[in-house]
Amino acid sequence: MKSSYILVVDDEPDIRETVKDILEDEGYLVATAKNADEARHHFREHLPDAVLLDIWMPDTDGITLLKEWSDMSGGKLPSPVVMMSGHGTVETAVEATRLGAYDFLEKPLGIAKLLLTLERALQSSRLQLQANDSLHAQPFIEPTGSSQAITRLREQVKRIAQHDSWVLMSGEAGSGRETFARYIHANCARSDRPFVHVAVSSIEAGNAALELFGREEDQKIDYGRLEQARGGTLFLDEVADMDADVQKRLVGALDTGAFLRVGGSEPVHLDVRIIAATQKNLEDEVNEGRFREDLFFQLNVVPVVIPPLREHEDDVIELLNFYVDHYSSRERLPYRRFDTAAQNYLRQYQWPGNVRELKNLVQRLLIAGGDEEIEVSEVESAIGMLSSSGQHTGISISFDQPLREAREDFERAYFNYQMGKHDRNVTQMAEEAGIERTHLYRKLKTLDIDVKAKRK
């Protein structure tokens, strides 16, 4: 578990140092401020996990400071705040609560109550972060599969999780990059902190800097994903699609361990583990001038390759059973099982959409309902037979992804089918697709399709 960062704000030196010593003995990281001005500086430089805030201070009182922090964050405190006072009134406590303070402690402070209140405030904040994350992501699922490839990969990423190094994951769309990223997070010291997923390719053009680094404007702060993930893990999905300006900013942040919000003037401390993912060859992107070489080396501390499903087809049956159980138990869909012929058919299938396609297929078949046993004819109908010569591939496009990824999923399935139909004859493929051979070669390279490789 990563130590929480606590800011203690009090104008009395003895109280500041005593509370600091107590909290550090409990394993917390602690910063102190003697007045509101110092507190503002700390708050902007390194957003704390919680604040202990005195009410009566010589420059600005704690209630006014609490209101400032609430206003600059759009009416909601970005960190839990516990108020402290030796001369508080009921009215003061009510006002602090109205402004979002978690609790109100009277001086002299009791150690047991202080520690209990602080831990409850931190726990409440973590639960809120997890609830927010669950609105944007699927629940954590451990990577499924007993094949040698997946067993070895699971062991590898579990070892990686024990170190706080940055990771670069490569693999085709739908192969399970986010699943393995979440597996690293779940097994690392930051597991009780946020896991923030950023789909780089889906960020609106020109907004990437605001999305990642946040913004300061008119005394108001919009916290970017780097700060939302503080203490935890930031997952940069499809990092190859990051625009040049944001690449430059990110290089600076990773070099110095700090960054500036858009419109800001004070550096913000960087406290996050970065896992980046791409379906493109980043070295090729560097050679083509589309991705910064220095950023590539910064992110590529530990490379992890996620194999496509067709390279660990022994896991297909286990994955089918896993998702049948998953959807029938979690979403109350009717339980159905695949008969032997259907299982054999799907083991031979090339899965251009990888595990995501398999998951979507299971969901579709359970929603459609029917006999408890799923036969091969129903599977063929659901996938769609695209070849009259026996070579086939399926198009299973998830609508729960950015348009760019959905288009690439379709193009990958389309060209995999064309390769089977024309026995990898590029001239015939180009003629049917209606594009030039040189353009076809570039397209296949972009989609990581090796036209020279033998199909299984």
PDB file of N, CA and C in Angstrom, residues 81-143:
ATOM      1  N   VAL A  81     -11.125  17.103   3.828  1.00  0.00           N
ATOM      2  CA  VAL A  81     -10.565  18.077   4.767  1.00  0.00           C
ATOM      3  C   VAL A  81     -11.195  17.865   6.140  1.00  0.00           C
ATOM      4  N   VAL A  82     -10.344  17.720   7.153  1.00  0.00           N
ATOM      5  CA  VAL A  82     -10.793  17.617   8.538  1.00  0.00           C
ATOM      6  C   VAL A  82     -10.417  18.918   9.237  1.00  0.00           C
ATOM      7  N   MET A  83     -11.417  19.621   9.763  1.00  0.00           N
ATOM      8  CA  MET A  83     -11.185  20.909  10.431  1.00  0.00           C
ATOM      9  C   MET A  83     -10.749  20.680  11.874  1.00  0.00           C
ATOM     10  N   MET A  84      -9.903  21.606  12.394  1.00  0.00           N
ATOM     11  CA  MET A  84      -9.437  21.546  13.786  1.00  0.00           C
ATOM     12  C   MET A  84      -9.615  22.926  14.417  1.00  0.00           C
ATOM     13  N   SER A  85     -10.087  22.949  15.666  1.00  0.00           N
ATOM     14  CA  SER A  85     -10.230  24.236  16.350  1.00  0.00           C
ATOM     15  C   SER A  85     -10.361  24.038  17.852  1.00  0.00           C
ATOM     16  N   GLY A  86      -9.762  24.982  18.591  1.00  0.00           N
ATOM     17  CA  GLY A  86      -9.928  24.978  20.044  1.00  0.00           C
ATOM     18  C   GLY A  86     -11.023  25.912  20.482  1.00  0.00           C
ATOM     19  N   HIS A  87     -11.543  26.707  19.558  1.00  0.00           N
ATOM     20  CA  HIS A  87     -12.570  27.696  19.901  1.00  0.00           C
ATOM     21  C   HIS A  87     -13.702  27.657  18.889  1.00  0.00           C
ATOM     22  N   GLY A  88     -14.059  26.478  18.451  1.00  0.00           N
ATOM     23  CA  GLY A  88     -15.106  26.369  17.451  1.00  0.00           C
ATOM     24  C   GLY A  88     -16.491  26.541  18.031  1.00  0.00           C
ATOM     25  N   THR A  89     -17.417  26.901  17.191  1.00  0.00           N
ATOM     26  CA  THR A  89     -18.820  27.029  17.573  1.00  0.00           C
ATOM     27  C   THR A  89     -19.646  26.091  16.704  1.00  0.00           C
ATOM     28  N   VAL A  90     -20.884  25.908  17.100  1.00  0.00           N
ATOM     29  CA  VAL A  90     -21.778  25.068  16.301  1.00  0.00           C
ATOM     30  C   VAL A  90     -21.941  25.655  14.915  1.00  0.00           C
ATOM     31  N   GLU A  91     -22.049  26.985  14.835  1.00  0.00           N
ATOM     32  CA  GLU A  91     -22.229  27.645  13.544  1.00  0.00           C
ATOM     33  C   GLU A  91     -21.020  27.412  12.637  1.00  0.00           C
ATOM     34  N   THR A  92     -19.828  27.465  13.234  1.00  0.00           N
ATOM     35  CA  THR A  92     -18.606  27.238  12.461  1.00  0.00           C
ATOM     36  C   THR A  92     -18.568  25.819  11.921  1.00  0.00           C
ATOM     37  N   ALA A  93     -18.901  24.859  12.769  1.00  0.00           N
ATOM     38  CA  ALA A  93     -18.907  23.460  12.347  1.00  0.00           C
ATOM     39  C   ALA A  93     -19.924  23.226  11.236  1.00  0.00           C
ATOM     40  N   VAL A  94     -21.089  23.830  11.351  1.00  0.00           N
ATOM     41  CA  VAL A  94     -22.127  23.687  10.323  1.00  0.00           C
ATOM     42  C   VAL A  94     -21.658  24.272   8.999  1.00  0.00           C
ATOM     43  N   GLU A  95     -21.007  25.464   9.060  1.00  0.00           N
ATOM     44  CA  GLU A  95     -20.518  26.101   7.841  1.00  0.00           C
ATOM     45  C   GLU A  95     -19.433  25.251   7.183  1.00  0.00           C
ATOM     46  N   ALA A  96     -18.523  24.692   7.989  1.00  0.00           N
ATOM     47  CA  ALA A  96     -17.463  23.847   7.448  1.00  0.00           C
ATOM     48  C   ALA A  96     -18.049  22.615   6.766  1.00  0.00           C
ATOM     49  N   THR A  97     -19.049  22.022   7.389  1.00  0.00           N
ATOM     50  CA  THR A  97     -19.694  20.842   6.806  1.00  0.00           C
ATOM     51  C   THR A  97     -20.398  21.204   5.501  1.00  0.00           C
ATOM     52  N   ARG A  98     -21.050  22.360   5.481  1.00  0.00           N
ATOM     53  CA  ARG A  98     -21.747  22.815   4.270  1.00  0.00           C
ATOM     54  C   ARG A  98     -20.775  22.986   3.108  1.00  0.00           C
ATOM     55  N   LEU A  99     -19.550  23.406   3.431  1.00  0.00           N
ATOM     56  CA  LEU A  99     -18.539  23.619   2.395  1.00  0.00           C
ATOM     57  C   LEU A  99     -17.826  22.321   2.000  1.00  0.00           C
ATOM     58  N   GLY A 100     -18.188  21.225   2.652  1.00  0.00           N
ATOM     59  CA  GLY A 100     -17.651  19.942   2.234  1.00  0.00           C
ATOM     60  C   GLY A 100     -16.638  19.312   3.159  1.00  0.00           C
ATOM     61  N   ALA A 101     -16.353  19.927   4.325  1.00  0.00           N
ATOM     62  CA  ALA A 101     -15.402  19.333   5.254  1.00  0.00           C
ATOM     63  C   ALA A 101     -15.891  17.959   5.691  1.00  0.00           C
ATOM     64  N   TYR A 102     -14.966  17.013   5.836  1.00  0.00           N
ATOM     65  CA  TYR A 102     -15.352  15.652   6.205  1.00  0.00           C
ATOM     66  C   TYR A 102     -15.766  15.573   7.674  1.00  0.00           C
ATOM     67  N   ASP A 103     -15.031  16.275   8.562  1.00  0.00           N
ATOM     68  CA  ASP A 103     -15.324  16.194   9.994  1.00  0.00           C
ATOM     69  C   ASP A 103     -14.733  17.417  10.690  1.00  0.00           C
ATOM     70  N   PHE A 104     -15.014  17.523  11.973  1.00  0.00           N
ATOM     71  CA  PHE A 104     -14.599  18.677  12.775  1.00  0.00           C
ATOM     72  C   PHE A 104     -14.061  18.143  14.100  1.00  0.00           C
ATOM     73  N   LEU A 105     -12.767  18.418  14.390  1.00  0.00           N
ATOM     74  CA  LEU A 105     -12.139  17.950  15.627  1.00  0.00           C
ATOM     75  C   LEU A 105     -11.842  19.124  16.550  1.00  0.00           C
ATOM     76  N   GLU A 106     -12.125  18.919  17.826  1.00  0.00           N
ATOM     77  CA  GLU A 106     -11.837  19.969  18.805  1.00  0.00           C
ATOM     78  C   GLU A 106     -10.463  19.752  19.424  1.00  0.00           C
ATOM     79  N   LYS A 107      -9.757  20.863  19.678  1.00  0.00           N
ATOM     80  CA  LYS A 107      -8.480  20.812  20.402  1.00  0.00           C
ATOM     81  C   LYS A 107      -8.765  20.861  21.903  1.00  0.00           C
ATOM     82  N   PRO A 108      -7.914  20.262  22.725  1.00  0.00           N
ATOM     83  CA  PRO A 108      -6.718  19.501  22.338  1.00  0.00           C
ATOM     84  C   PRO A 108      -7.098  18.199  21.649  1.00  0.00           C
ATOM     85  N   LEU A 109      -6.275  17.830  20.656  1.00  0.00           N
ATOM     86  CA  LEU A 109      -6.575  16.672  19.822  1.00  0.00           C
ATOM     87  C   LEU A 109      -6.262  15.363  20.543  1.00  0.00           C
ATOM     88  N   GLY A 110      -7.181  14.430  20.480  1.00  0.00           N
ATOM     89  CA  GLY A 110      -6.917  13.087  20.993  1.00  0.00           C
ATOM     90  C   GLY A 110      -6.304  12.249  19.875  1.00  0.00           C
ATOM     91  N   ILE A 111      -5.193  11.581  20.161  1.00  0.00           N
ATOM     92  CA  ILE A 111      -4.471  10.850  19.118  1.00  0.00           C
ATOM     93  C   ILE A 111      -5.359   9.782  18.475  1.00  0.00           C
ATOM     94  N   ALA A 112      -6.039   8.997  19.297  1.00  0.00           N
ATOM     95  CA  ALA A 112      -6.860   7.901  18.760  1.00  0.00           C
ATOM     96  C   ALA A 112      -7.959   8.435  17.844  1.00  0.00           C
ATOM     97  N   LYS A 113      -8.626   9.484  18.283  1.00  0.00           N
ATOM     98  CA  LYS A 113      -9.715  10.044  17.476  1.00  0.00           C
ATOM     99  C   LYS A 113      -9.173  10.679  16.199  1.00  0.00           C
ATOM    100  N   LEU A 114      -8.026  11.361  16.303  1.00  0.00           N
ATOM    101  CA  LEU A 114      -7.411  11.976  15.126  1.00  0.00           C
ATOM    102  C   LEU A 114      -7.108  10.918  14.068  1.00  0.00           C
ATOM    103  N   LEU A 115      -6.460   9.838  14.480  1.00  0.00           N
ATOM    104  CA  LEU A 115      -6.075   8.803  13.529  1.00  0.00           C
ATOM    105  C   LEU A 115      -7.287   8.089  12.932  1.00  0.00           C
ATOM    106  N   LEU A 116      -8.293   7.842  13.764  1.00  0.00           N
ATOM    107  CA  LEU A 116      -9.498   7.170  13.280  1.00  0.00           C
ATOM    108  C   LEU A 116     -10.235   8.050  12.277  1.00  0.00           C
ATOM    109  N   THR A 117     -10.368   9.337  12.590  1.00  0.00           N
ATOM    110  CA  THR A 117     -11.066  10.260  11.692  1.00  0.00           C
ATOM    111  C   THR A 117     -10.337  10.392  10.362  1.00  0.00           C
ATOM    112  N   LEU A 118      -9.001  10.499  10.438  1.00  0.00           N
ATOM    113  CA  LEU A 118      -8.210  10.637   9.218  1.00  0.00           C
ATOM    114  C   LEU A 118      -8.337   9.393   8.344  1.00  0.00           C
ATOM    115  N   GLU A 119      -8.252   8.213   8.930  1.00  0.00           N
ATOM    116  CA  GLU A 119      -8.353   6.979   8.152  1.00  0.00           C
ATOM    117  C   GLU A 119      -9.744   6.835   7.525  1.00  0.00           C
ATOM    118  N   ARG A 120     -10.772   7.226   8.260  1.00  0.00           N
ATOM    119  CA  ARG A 120     -12.126   7.168   7.690  1.00  0.00           C
ATOM    120  C   ARG A 120     -12.278   8.141   6.531  1.00  0.00           C
ATOM    121  N   ALA A 121     -11.673   9.328   6.663  1.00  0.00           N
ATOM    122  CA  ALA A 121     -11.734  10.316   5.582  1.00  0.00           C
ATOM    123  C   ALA A 121     -11.040   9.780   4.334  1.00  0.00           C
ATOM    124  N   LEU A 122      -9.868   9.171   4.524  1.00  0.00           N
ATOM    125  CA  LEU A 122      -9.128   8.606   3.388  1.00  0.00           C
ATOM    126  C   LEU A 122      -9.896   7.456   2.749  1.00  0.00           C
ATOM    127  N   GLN A 123     -10.497   6.606   3.597  1.00  0.00           N
ATOM    128  CA  GLN A 123     -11.262   5.471   3.073  1.00  0.00           C
ATOM    129  C   GLN A 123     -12.472   5.944   2.287  1.00  0.00           C
ATOM    130  N   SER A 124     -13.137   6.977   2.788  1.00  0.00           N
ATOM    131  CA  SER A 124     -14.287   7.535   2.088  1.00  0.00           C
ATOM    132  C   SER A 124     -13.881   8.081   0.726  1.00  0.00           C
ATOM    133  N   SER A 125     -12.716   8.748   0.680  1.00  0.00           N
ATOM    134  CA  SER A 125     -12.224   9.296  -0.579  1.00  0.00           C
ATOM    135  C   SER A 125     -11.890   8.178  -1.566  1.00  0.00           C
ATOM    136  N   ARG A 126     -11.266   7.100  -1.085  1.00  0.00           N
ATOM    137  CA  ARG A 126     -10.923   5.978  -1.963  1.00  0.00           C
ATOM    138  C   ARG A 126     -12.172   5.329  -2.546  1.00  0.00           C
ATOM    139  N   LEU A 127     -13.181   5.144  -1.713  1.00  0.00           N
ATOM    140  CA  LEU A 127     -14.423   4.539  -2.188  1.00  0.00           C
ATOM    141  C   LEU A 127     -15.087   5.408  -3.251  1.00  0.00           C
ATOM    142  N   GLN A 128     -15.018   6.722  -3.065  1.00  0.00           N
ATOM    143  CA  GLN A 128     -15.596   7.636  -4.047  1.00  0.00           C
ATOM    144  C   GLN A 128     -14.844   7.551  -5.370  1.00  0.00           C
ATOM    145  N   LEU A 129     -13.504   7.481  -5.293  1.00  0.00           N
ATOM    146  CA  LEU A 129     -12.697   7.360  -6.501  1.00  0.00           C
ATOM    147  C   LEU A 129     -13.001   6.053  -7.227  1.00  0.00           C
ATOM    148  N   GLN A 130     -13.145   4.959  -6.460  1.00  0.00           N
ATOM    149  CA  GLN A 130     -13.457   3.668  -7.069  1.00  0.00           C
ATOM    150  C   GLN A 130     -14.834   3.693  -7.724  1.00  0.00           C
ATOM    151  N   ALA A 131     -15.781   4.381  -7.077  1.00  0.00           N
ATOM    152  CA  ALA A 131     -17.124   4.486  -7.651  1.00  0.00           C
ATOM    153  C   ALA A 131     -17.085   5.270  -8.956  1.00  0.00           C
ATOM    154  N   ASN A 132     -16.293   6.354  -8.980  1.00  0.00           N
ATOM    155  CA  ASN A 132     -16.178   7.144 -10.203  1.00  0.00           C
ATOM    156  C   ASN A 132     -15.525   6.332 -11.308  1.00  0.00           C
ATOM    157  N   ASP A 133     -14.493   5.544 -10.943  1.00  0.00           N
ATOM    158  CA  ASP A 133     -13.804   4.718 -11.928  1.00  0.00           C
ATOM    159  C   ASP A 133     -14.736   3.667 -12.513  1.00  0.00           C
ATOM    160  N   SER A 134     -15.590   3.102 -11.679  1.00  0.00           N
ATOM    161  CA  SER A 134     -16.480   2.034 -12.147  1.00  0.00           C
ATOM    162  C   SER A 134     -17.515   2.532 -13.142  1.00  0.00           C
ATOM    163  N   LEU A 135     -17.753   3.846 -13.174  1.00  0.00           N
ATOM    164  CA  LEU A 135     -18.686   4.400 -14.148  1.00  0.00           C
ATOM    165  C   LEU A 135     -18.099   4.388 -15.552  1.00  0.00           C
ATOM    166  N   HIS A 136     -16.753   4.330 -15.630  1.00  0.00           N
ATOM    167  CA  HIS A 136     -16.087   4.439 -16.924  1.00  0.00           C
ATOM    168  C   HIS A 136     -15.347   3.176 -17.337  1.00  0.00           C
ATOM    169  N   ALA A 137     -15.366   2.146 -16.505  1.00  0.00           N
ATOM    170  CA  ALA A 137     -14.597   0.949 -16.832  1.00  0.00           C
ATOM    171  C   ALA A 137     -15.324  -0.304 -16.376  1.00  0.00           C
ATOM    172  N   GLN A 138     -14.957  -1.389 -17.023  1.00  0.00           N
ATOM    173  CA  GLN A 138     -15.499  -2.669 -16.604  1.00  0.00           C
ATOM    174  C   GLN A 138     -14.853  -3.087 -15.285  1.00  0.00           C
ATOM    175  N   PRO A 139     -15.544  -3.898 -14.472  1.00  0.00           N
ATOM    176  CA  PRO A 139     -14.923  -4.371 -13.239  1.00  0.00           C
ATOM    177  C   PRO A 139     -13.687  -5.196 -13.542  1.00  0.00           C
ATOM    178  N   PHE A 140     -12.762  -5.223 -12.579  1.00  0.00           N
ATOM    179  CA  PHE A 140     -11.502  -5.923 -12.786  1.00  0.00           C
ATOM    180  C   PHE A 140     -11.742  -7.411 -13.009  1.00  0.00           C
ATOM    181  N   ILE A 141     -11.135  -7.945 -14.065  1.00  0.00           N
ATOM    182  CA  ILE A 141     -11.198  -9.368 -14.369  1.00  0.00           C
ATOM    183  C   ILE A 141      -9.765  -9.857 -14.528  1.00  0.00           C
ATOM    184  N   GLU A 142      -9.407 -10.893 -13.778  1.00  0.00           N
ATOM    185  CA  GLU A 142      -8.053 -11.437 -13.883  1.00  0.00           C
ATOM    186  C   GLU A 142      -7.873 -12.078 -15.254  1.00  0.00           C
ATOM    187  N   PRO A 143      -6.695 -11.885 -15.867  1.00  0.00           N
ATOM    188  CA  PRO A 143      -6.453 -12.503 -17.182  1.00  0.00           C
ATOM    189  C   PRO A 143      -6.726 -14.007 -17.148  1.00  0.00           C
TER     190      PRO A 143
END
